[in-house]
mmCIF file of C-alpha atoms in Angstrom:
data_model
loop_
_atom_site.group_PDB
_atom_site.id
_atom_site.type_symbol
_atom_site.label_atom_id
_atom_site.label_comp_id
_atom_site.label_asym_id
_atom_site.label_seq_id
_atom_site.Cartn_x
_atom_site.Cartn_y
_atom_site.Cartn_z
ATOM 1 C CA MET A 1 -13.376 125.112 188.288
ATOM 2 C CA ASN A 2 -15.492 123.773 191.139
ATOM 3 C CA THR A 3 -19.059 124.574 190.040
ATOM 4 C CA THR A 4 -20.619 122.992 193.118
ATOM 5 C CA ALA A 5 -18.546 125.044 195.529
ATOM 6 C CA ASN A 6 -19.199 128.262 193.615
ATOM 7 C CA THR A 7 -22.919 127.592 193.501
ATOM 8 C CA ALA A 8 -23.019 127.024 197.280
ATOM 9 C CA ALA A 9 -20.910 130.112 197.850
ATOM 10 C CA SER A 10 -23.263 132.208 195.758
ATOM 11 C CA ARG A 11 -26.141 131.196 198.056
ATOM 12 C CA PRO A 12 -24.730 131.511 201.584
ATOM 13 C CA GLY A 13 -28.138 131.340 203.209
ATOM 14 C CA THR A 14 -29.204 128.003 201.708
ATOM 15 C CA ALA A 15 -27.794 125.708 204.444
ATOM 16 C CA ASN A 16 -29.084 127.935 207.240
ATOM 17 C CA ALA A 17 -32.493 128.115 205.577
ATOM 18 C CA ALA A 18 -32.655 124.292 205.431
ATOM 19 C CA ARG A 19 -31.804 124.037 209.130
ATOM 20 C CA SER A 20 -34.373 126.628 210.167
ATOM 21 C CA ALA A 21 -37.050 124.873 208.071
ATOM 22 C CA GLU A 22 -36.728 121.861 210.379
ATOM 23 C CA ASP A 23 -37.596 124.115 213.298
ATOM 24 C CA ASN A 24 -40.723 125.562 211.664
ATOM 25 C CA PRO A 25 -43.446 125.291 214.346
ATOM 26 C CA SER A 26 -46.362 126.132 212.071
ATOM 27 C CA LEU A 27 -47.067 122.459 211.261
ATOM 28 C CA HIS A 28 -47.394 121.668 214.962
ATOM 29 C CA PRO A 29 -49.179 124.551 216.688
ATOM 30 C CA GLY A 30 -49.234 124.300 220.465
ATOM 31 C CA ARG A 31 -46.464 121.686 220.566
ATOM 32 C CA GLU A 32 -42.845 122.169 221.559
ATOM 33 C CA LEU A 33 -40.303 121.023 218.960
ATOM 34 C CA CYS A 34 -37.827 118.696 220.647
ATOM 35 C CA TYR A 35 -36.211 116.647 217.891
ATOM 36 C CA TYR A 36 -34.309 113.595 219.092
ATOM 37 C CA PHE A 37 -31.366 114.356 216.785
ATOM 38 C CA LYS A 38 -30.855 117.999 217.803
ATOM 39 C CA PRO A 39 -28.654 118.652 220.871
ATOM 40 C CA THR A 40 -30.001 122.213 221.033
ATOM 41 C CA HIS A 41 -33.540 120.954 221.647
ATOM 42 C CA THR A 42 -33.499 120.538 225.419
ATOM 43 C CA PHE A 43 -37.156 120.928 226.425
ATOM 44 C CA LEU A 44 -37.628 117.286 227.459
ATOM 45 C CA ALA A 45 -34.412 117.209 229.493
ATOM 46 C CA HIS A 46 -35.472 120.412 231.232
ATOM 47 C CA GLN A 47 -38.861 118.918 232.133
ATOM 48 C CA VAL A 48 -37.100 115.949 233.761
ATOM 49 C CA GLU A 49 -34.775 118.324 235.620
ATOM 50 C CA LEU A 50 -37.744 120.326 236.925
ATOM 51 C CA GLY A 51 -39.396 117.149 238.218
ATOM 52 C CA ASN A 52 -42.364 117.393 235.867
ATOM 53 C CA ILE A 53 -41.622 113.832 234.750
ATOM 54 C CA LYS A 54 -41.270 111.267 237.537
ATOM 55 C CA TYR A 55 -40.366 107.588 237.400
ATOM 56 C CA ASP A 56 -44.070 106.677 237.452
ATOM 57 C CA THR A 57 -45.269 109.261 234.907
ATOM 58 C CA ALA A 58 -47.381 107.650 232.182
ATOM 59 C CA LEU A 59 -46.043 108.448 228.715
ATOM 60 C CA GLU A 60 -47.930 108.430 225.429
ATOM 61 C CA ILE A 61 -46.276 108.225 222.013
ATOM 62 C CA GLU A 62 -48.541 109.018 219.072
ATOM 63 C CA VAL A 63 -47.504 108.825 215.431
ATOM 64 C CA GLU A 64 -49.135 110.561 212.505
ATOM 65 C CA HIS A 65 -48.085 108.771 209.350
ATOM 66 C CA CYS A 66 -49.204 109.009 205.743
ATOM 67 C CA THR A 67 -51.671 106.288 204.699
ATOM 68 C CA MET A 68 -51.869 106.969 200.954
ATOM 69 C CA THR A 69 -51.629 103.865 198.768
ATOM 70 C CA ARG A 70 -48.249 103.346 197.105
ATOM 71 C CA PRO A 71 -47.249 103.112 194.337
ATOM 72 C CA ALA A 72 -49.667 105.549 192.675
ATOM 73 C CA ILE A 73 -49.486 107.990 189.785
ATOM 74 C CA SER A 74 -47.638 110.612 191.861
ATOM 75 C CA LEU A 75 -46.417 108.457 194.767
ATOM 76 C CA ARG A 76 -43.523 106.055 194.448
ATOM 77 C CA ALA A 77 -43.010 102.872 196.446
ATOM 78 C CA SER A 78 -40.055 102.123 198.670
ATOM 79 C CA TYR A 79 -37.709 99.234 198.000
ATOM 80 C CA SER A 80 -35.503 97.094 200.177
ATOM 81 C CA ASP A 81 -33.736 96.144 196.961
ATOM 82 C CA LYS A 82 -34.153 98.809 194.293
ATOM 83 C CA HIS A 83 -33.266 96.335 191.539
ATOM 84 C CA ALA A 84 -36.040 93.889 192.319
ATOM 85 C CA GLN A 85 -39.773 94.537 192.198
ATOM 86 C CA ALA A 86 -40.181 91.865 194.909
ATOM 87 C CA GLY A 87 -38.423 94.203 197.355
ATOM 88 C CA GLN A 88 -41.269 96.722 197.349
ATOM 89 C CA TYR A 89 -42.677 97.822 200.715
ATOM 90 C CA ASN A 90 -44.431 100.732 202.433
ATOM 91 C CA ARG A 91 -41.786 102.714 204.285
ATOM 92 C CA TYR A 92 -44.328 104.551 206.444
ATOM 93 C CA ILE A 93 -45.766 101.289 207.761
ATOM 94 C CA ARG A 94 -42.284 99.793 208.167
ATOM 95 C CA ASN A 95 -41.075 102.722 210.272
ATOM 96 C CA TRP A 96 -44.195 102.684 212.410
ATOM 97 C CA GLU A 97 -43.813 98.970 213.120
ATOM 98 C CA MET A 98 -40.124 99.396 213.951
ATOM 99 C CA LEU A 99 -40.843 102.260 216.330
ATOM 100 C CA GLU A 100 -43.625 100.323 218.083
ATOM 101 C CA GLU A 101 -41.303 97.318 218.575
ATOM 102 C CA GLU A 102 -38.429 99.478 219.855
ATOM 103 C CA VAL A 103 -40.710 101.207 222.400
ATOM 104 C CA HIS A 104 -42.012 97.900 223.766
ATOM 105 C CA SER A 105 -38.566 96.250 223.839
ATOM 106 C CA ASN A 106 -36.307 99.067 225.072
ATOM 107 C CA LEU A 107 -38.433 101.786 226.673
ATOM 108 C CA GLU A 108 -41.380 99.983 228.216
ATOM 109 C CA ASN A 109 -39.035 97.225 229.383
ATOM 110 C CA ASP A 110 -35.288 96.972 229.829
ATOM 111 C CA ALA A 111 -33.007 94.345 228.276
ATOM 112 C CA ASN A 112 -33.964 91.862 231.023
ATOM 113 C CA GLY A 113 -37.679 92.336 230.533
ATOM 114 C CA VAL A 114 -38.034 94.419 233.721
ATOM 115 C CA ARG A 115 -40.693 97.111 233.519
ATOM 116 C CA MET A 116 -39.297 100.631 233.081
ATOM 117 C CA TRP A 117 -41.830 103.101 231.709
ATOM 118 C CA SER A 118 -45.592 102.988 231.357
ATOM 119 C CA VAL A 119 -45.972 103.819 227.662
ATOM 120 C CA LYS A 120 -48.995 103.819 225.381
ATOM 121 C CA VAL A 121 -48.172 103.774 221.661
ATOM 122 C CA SER A 122 -50.680 104.528 218.907
ATOM 123 C CA SER A 123 -50.791 105.686 215.291
ATOM 124 C CA ASN A 124 -53.130 108.078 213.502
ATOM 125 C CA ASN A 125 -55.280 108.758 216.544
ATOM 126 C CA PRO A 126 -57.857 111.322 215.364
ATOM 127 C CA ARG A 127 -57.076 113.348 218.480
ATOM 128 C CA ILE A 128 -53.730 114.425 217.042
ATOM 129 C CA LEU A 129 -54.782 114.705 213.405
ATOM 130 C CA GLY A 130 -56.108 117.752 211.625
ATOM 131 C CA PRO A 131 -57.667 119.919 210.680
ATOM 132 C CA LYS A 132 -58.829 120.612 214.219
ATOM 133 C CA ALA A 133 -61.929 122.370 212.939
ATOM 134 C CA GLN A 134 -63.171 119.074 211.506
ATOM 135 C CA PRO A 135 -64.950 116.383 213.558
ATOM 136 C CA GLU A 136 -62.537 113.617 214.569
ATOM 137 C CA ALA A 137 -64.220 111.180 212.176
ATOM 138 C CA LEU A 138 -63.167 113.351 209.213
ATOM 139 C CA ARG A 139 -59.579 114.011 210.203
ATOM 140 C CA LYS A 140 -56.794 112.380 208.207
ATOM 141 C CA ALA A 141 -53.031 111.982 208.355
ATOM 142 C CA ARG A 142 -51.220 114.496 206.155
ATOM 143 C CA LEU A 143 -49.596 113.449 202.893
ATOM 144 C CA GLY A 144 -45.928 112.589 203.454
ATOM 145 C CA ALA A 145 -46.237 112.842 207.256
ATOM 146 C CA PHE A 146 -44.321 110.807 209.769
ATOM 147 C CA GLU A 147 -44.658 112.852 212.947
ATOM 148 C CA ILE A 148 -43.761 111.469 216.385
ATOM 149 C CA ILE A 149 -45.503 113.138 219.335
ATOM 150 C CA LEU A 150 -44.686 112.480 222.995
ATOM 151 C CA SER A 151 -47.166 113.610 225.644
ATOM 152 C CA TRP A 152 -47.544 113.306 229.416
ATOM 153 C CA GLN A 153 -49.371 114.803 232.373
ATOM 154 C CA SER A 154 -46.942 116.890 234.409
ATOM 155 C CA ALA A 155 -46.315 115.546 237.921
ATOM 156 C CA GLY A 156 -48.108 117.216 240.799
ATOM 157 C CA GLY A 157 -51.276 117.993 238.848
ATOM 158 C CA GLY A 158 -49.597 120.169 236.221
ATOM 159 C CA SER A 159 -50.744 120.681 232.651
ATOM 160 C CA ARG A 160 -50.500 118.109 229.883
ATOM 161 C CA GLN A 161 -47.438 118.576 227.709
ATOM 162 C CA GLN A 162 -46.896 117.628 224.059
ATOM 163 C CA ILE A 163 -43.589 117.660 222.224
ATOM 164 C CA VAL A 164 -42.589 116.772 218.675
ATOM 165 C CA LEU A 165 -39.771 114.216 218.702
ATOM 166 C CA PHE A 166 -39.615 114.081 214.938
ATOM 167 C CA SER A 167 -41.318 115.695 211.946
ATOM 168 C CA LYS A 168 -40.870 114.348 208.424
ATOM 169 C CA LEU A 169 -42.968 117.225 207.115
ATOM 170 C CA ASN A 170 -40.314 119.618 208.452
ATOM 171 C CA SER A 171 -37.131 117.556 207.937
ATOM 172 C CA LEU A 172 -38.123 115.800 204.640
ATOM 173 C CA ARG A 173 -36.624 112.507 205.829
ATOM 174 C CA PHE A 174 -37.549 109.463 207.877
ATOM 175 C CA PRO A 175 -36.505 108.892 211.505
ATOM 176 C CA ASN A 176 -34.355 106.046 212.783
ATOM 177 C CA PRO A 177 -36.628 104.337 215.369
ATOM 178 C CA PRO A 178 -33.800 102.823 217.499
ATOM 179 C CA ASP A 179 -32.233 106.274 217.809
ATOM 180 C CA VAL A 180 -35.557 107.806 218.850
ATOM 181 C CA VAL A 181 -35.979 105.283 221.668
ATOM 182 C CA GLU A 182 -32.311 105.504 222.714
ATOM 183 C CA TYR A 183 -32.739 109.272 223.024
ATOM 184 C CA LEU A 184 -35.804 108.806 225.259
ATOM 185 C CA VAL A 185 -34.074 106.247 227.479
ATOM 186 C CA ARG A 186 -31.042 108.521 227.899
ATOM 187 C CA THR A 187 -32.976 111.769 228.409
ATOM 188 C CA LEU A 188 -35.513 110.272 230.836
ATOM 189 C CA ALA A 189 -32.830 108.358 232.800
ATOM 190 C CA PRO A 190 -32.489 110.957 235.613
ATOM 191 C CA ALA A 191 -36.152 110.388 236.497
ATOM 192 C CA ARG A 192 -35.302 106.702 237.096
ATOM 193 C CA SER A 193 -32.094 107.350 239.040
ATOM 194 C CA THR A 194 -31.590 108.409 242.623
ATOM 195 C CA ARG A 195 -28.896 109.575 245.016
ATOM 196 C CA PHE A 196 -27.986 106.700 247.288
ATOM 197 C CA THR A 197 -25.676 106.882 250.310
ATOM 198 C CA VAL A 198 -23.445 103.924 251.196
ATOM 199 C CA TYR A 199 -21.953 103.889 254.706
ATOM 200 C CA ALA A 200 -18.799 101.816 255.130
ATOM 201 C CA ARG A 201 -18.352 100.807 258.816
ATOM 202 C CA GLU A 202 -15.294 99.066 260.193
ATOM 203 C CA LEU A 203 -15.566 95.932 262.301
ATOM 204 C CA PRO A 204 -15.432 95.475 265.201
ATOM 205 C CA SER A 205 -15.428 99.203 266.145
ATOM 206 C CA GLY A 206 -18.418 100.244 264.011
ATOM 207 C CA LEU A 207 -16.662 103.515 263.128
ATOM 208 C CA GLY A 208 -16.772 105.083 259.698
ATOM 209 C CA CYS A 209 -14.187 103.612 257.344
ATOM 210 C CA ARG A 210 -12.327 106.437 255.646
ATOM 211 C CA GLY A 211 -10.858 105.790 252.193
ATOM 212 C CA ALA A 212 -12.817 102.616 251.445
ATOM 213 C CA LEU A 213 -13.189 101.895 247.748
ATOM 214 C CA VAL A 214 -16.910 101.466 247.118
ATOM 215 C CA ASN A 215 -18.235 99.958 243.910
ATOM 216 C CA ALA A 216 -21.869 99.251 243.046
ATOM 217 C CA GLU A 217 -22.751 96.744 240.348
ATOM 218 C CA GLN A 218 -26.260 96.266 239.006
ATOM 219 C CA GLU A 219 -27.447 92.686 238.847
ATOM 220 C CA GLY A 220 -28.545 91.511 235.426
ATOM 221 C CA ALA A 221 -27.198 94.569 233.618
ATOM 222 C CA PRO A 222 -26.422 93.530 230.033
ATOM 223 C CA GLU A 223 -22.805 93.559 228.961
ATOM 224 C CA GLY A 224 -21.864 96.613 226.944
ATOM 225 C CA ARG A 225 -24.822 98.635 228.286
ATOM 226 C CA LYS A 226 -24.271 102.295 227.514
ATOM 227 C CA PRO A 227 -24.082 104.564 230.582
ATOM 228 C CA THR A 228 -26.840 107.131 230.805
ATOM 229 C CA GLY A 229 -24.492 109.910 231.785
ATOM 230 C CA VAL A 230 -26.104 110.528 235.179
ATOM 231 C CA GLU A 231 -24.788 107.461 237.015
ATOM 232 C CA LYS A 232 -22.101 107.428 239.679
ATOM 233 C CA LEU A 233 -21.365 103.795 240.579
ATOM 234 C CA ARG A 234 -18.044 103.984 242.447
ATOM 235 C CA GLY A 235 -15.804 106.179 244.550
ATOM 236 C CA GLU A 236 -13.950 106.562 247.824
ATOM 237 C CA SER A 237 -15.632 107.044 251.211
ATOM 238 C CA ASP A 238 -15.053 110.275 253.131
ATOM 239 C CA LYS A 239 -13.795 110.762 256.682
ATOM 240 C CA ASN A 240 -17.156 109.623 258.017
ATOM 241 C CA GLY A 241 -17.084 106.465 255.934
ATOM 242 C CA GLN A 242 -19.833 107.512 253.573
ATOM 243 C CA ILE A 243 -20.133 108.126 249.848
ATOM 244 C CA GLU A 244 -23.066 109.326 247.783
ATOM 245 C CA LEU A 245 -23.701 107.412 244.577
ATOM 246 C CA VAL A 246 -26.201 108.040 241.807
ATOM 247 C CA LEU A 247 -27.849 104.748 240.859
ATOM 248 C CA PRO A 248 -30.472 103.779 238.300
ATOM 249 C CA PHE A 249 -33.390 101.694 239.517
ATOM 250 C CA GLY A 250 -32.572 98.012 239.982
ATOM 251 C CA VAL A 251 -30.927 95.474 242.278
ATOM 252 C CA PHE A 252 -27.349 96.293 243.252
ATOM 253 C CA MET A 253 -24.423 94.709 245.046
ATOM 254 C CA ALA A 254 -22.170 97.269 246.728
ATOM 255 C CA THR A 255 -18.634 96.228 247.668
ATOM 256 C CA ALA A 256 -16.474 98.199 250.105
ATOM 257 C CA GLU A 257 -12.735 97.436 250.334
ATOM 258 C CA ILE A 258 -9.796 99.008 252.070
ATOM 259 C CA TYR A 259 -6.152 97.975 251.859
ATOM 260 C CA ARG A 260 -4.113 97.999 255.056
ATOM 261 C CA GLY A 261 -0.482 97.357 255.828
ATOM 262 C CA GLY A 262 0.442 93.864 256.977
ATOM 263 C CA PRO A 263 3.409 91.679 257.700
ATOM 264 C CA ASP A 264 4.182 91.478 253.979
ATOM 265 C CA PRO A 265 4.277 94.927 252.295
ATOM 266 C CA ALA A 266 3.905 93.279 248.899
ATOM 267 C CA ASN A 267 0.618 91.685 249.991
ATOM 268 C CA PRO A 268 -1.377 94.191 252.054
ATOM 269 C CA GLU A 269 -4.337 92.974 254.039
ATOM 270 C CA VAL A 270 -7.731 93.668 252.524
ATOM 271 C CA SER A 271 -10.784 94.404 254.659
ATOM 272 C CA SER A 272 -14.018 94.115 252.732
ATOM 273 C CA GLY A 273 -17.767 93.631 252.864
ATOM 274 C CA HIS A 274 -20.781 93.495 250.614
ATOM 275 C CA ALA A 275 -24.419 94.577 250.733
ATOM 276 C CA LYS A 276 -27.212 93.725 248.303
ATOM 277 C CA PHE A 277 -30.083 96.168 248.003
ATOM 278 C CA ASP A 278 -32.838 97.393 245.731
ATOM 279 C CA VAL A 279 -32.985 100.907 244.313
ATOM 280 C CA HIS A 280 -36.483 102.210 243.617
ATOM 281 C CA GLY A 281 -38.327 105.479 243.724
ATOM 282 C CA GLN A 282 -40.463 104.562 246.735
ATOM 283 C CA LEU A 283 -37.622 103.326 248.958
ATOM 284 C CA LEU A 284 -35.364 105.302 251.244
ATOM 285 C CA LYS A 285 -31.854 105.817 250.034
ATOM 286 C CA SER A 286 -29.090 104.513 252.298
ATOM 287 C CA VAL A 287 -27.433 101.266 253.327
ATOM 288 C CA CYS A 288 -24.586 100.265 255.669
ATOM 289 C CA VAL A 289 -21.776 97.940 254.531
ATOM 290 C CA PRO A 290 -19.688 96.249 257.249
ATOM 291 C CA VAL A 291 -15.974 96.266 256.377
ATOM 292 C CA CYS A 292 -14.398 93.205 257.948
ATOM 293 C CA PRO A 293 -10.663 92.434 258.333
ATOM 294 C CA PRO A 294 -9.368 89.061 257.118
ATOM 295 C CA MET A 295 -10.564 86.151 259.250
ATOM 296 C CA ALA A 296 -8.636 83.068 260.246
ATOM 297 C CA PRO A 297 -9.764 79.723 258.731
ATOM 298 C CA GLY A 298 -12.868 78.474 260.510
ATOM 299 C CA GLN A 299 -13.575 81.835 262.165
ATOM 300 C CA VAL A 300 -17.194 83.072 262.099
ATOM 301 C CA ARG A 301 -18.087 86.713 262.710
ATOM 302 C CA VAL A 302 -21.654 88.002 263.050
ATOM 303 C CA ALA A 303 -22.224 91.707 262.336
ATOM 304 C CA CYS A 304 -25.379 93.622 263.223
ATOM 305 C CA THR A 305 -25.828 96.255 260.559
ATOM 306 C CA TRP A 306 -28.734 98.435 259.456
ATOM 307 C CA ALA A 307 -30.495 99.863 256.454
ATOM 308 C CA GLU A 308 -33.619 101.857 255.793
ATOM 309 C CA PHE A 309 -35.177 98.782 254.189
ATOM 310 C CA PRO A 310 -34.498 94.996 254.102
ATOM 311 C CA HIS A 311 -31.280 94.005 252.403
ATOM 312 C CA GLU A 312 -28.649 91.258 252.407
ATOM 313 C CA GLU A 313 -25.058 91.708 253.564
ATOM 314 C CA SER A 314 -21.954 89.535 253.812
ATOM 315 C CA MET A 315 -18.309 89.804 254.824
ATOM 316 C CA ALA A 316 -15.245 88.480 253.114
#
């Protein structure tokens, strides 16, 4: 007889009650619950979609974490090795330090050290602690708390927003700091991406090059970088020789190629060209790539092209 299964079956509401407890807003009045691990919590993504968070929006991450001394009579210590007293550590402090490092390494800057988001990180700021009726000097972090709050001023002079990315008081567990930051990078990515039009023009006619294969590669992008889900880096140009890509901020090299018939069907001629450009929120969003047919040895061809900002271009 399976006692565990029968016990669970006799209490069908237990699992649902545990899930709903995580969503209890009473511990965070006035704040939207938007847990990083819950796909159904979409408030942050919706704010990005509405344009309330822009690429230059200043973010603030505040953590409320328990500061009680451990071990104590009723509070146990954490252990990196539960069989050795030497492995004792404070898990609240450890998680705070990990989160702070992750924010600085992977949210404030990208893998190449390039600035991404303006982020201020702090812990146990009296402004977010309670009880609110007390003067700030008397407010304290709650016992067992590890609460992660994200706040920002909505773009265009809107109100200040606060969301709860994680609540240990509600979930009764600790967060995984790398997952918290990865969630923020992924969810905020559309605010740091833009639609960018590439025009492929044939030489020497200057007409739009239909069916050109256009591929944009970001310079310095680390190998194995996870896509954000909003990017469109490649495709085929339309009848006017243009294609609209969706590119994250950074320096890109766009290549346009088209295969044509030649004397040898097994080796079609390839016309191609390249353009290097920068994608940023304050720049206009189009560039022209000259698509040049193969040139004879020693031949030099100069193409006058255009863009809405300075860029570099070359022909194969």
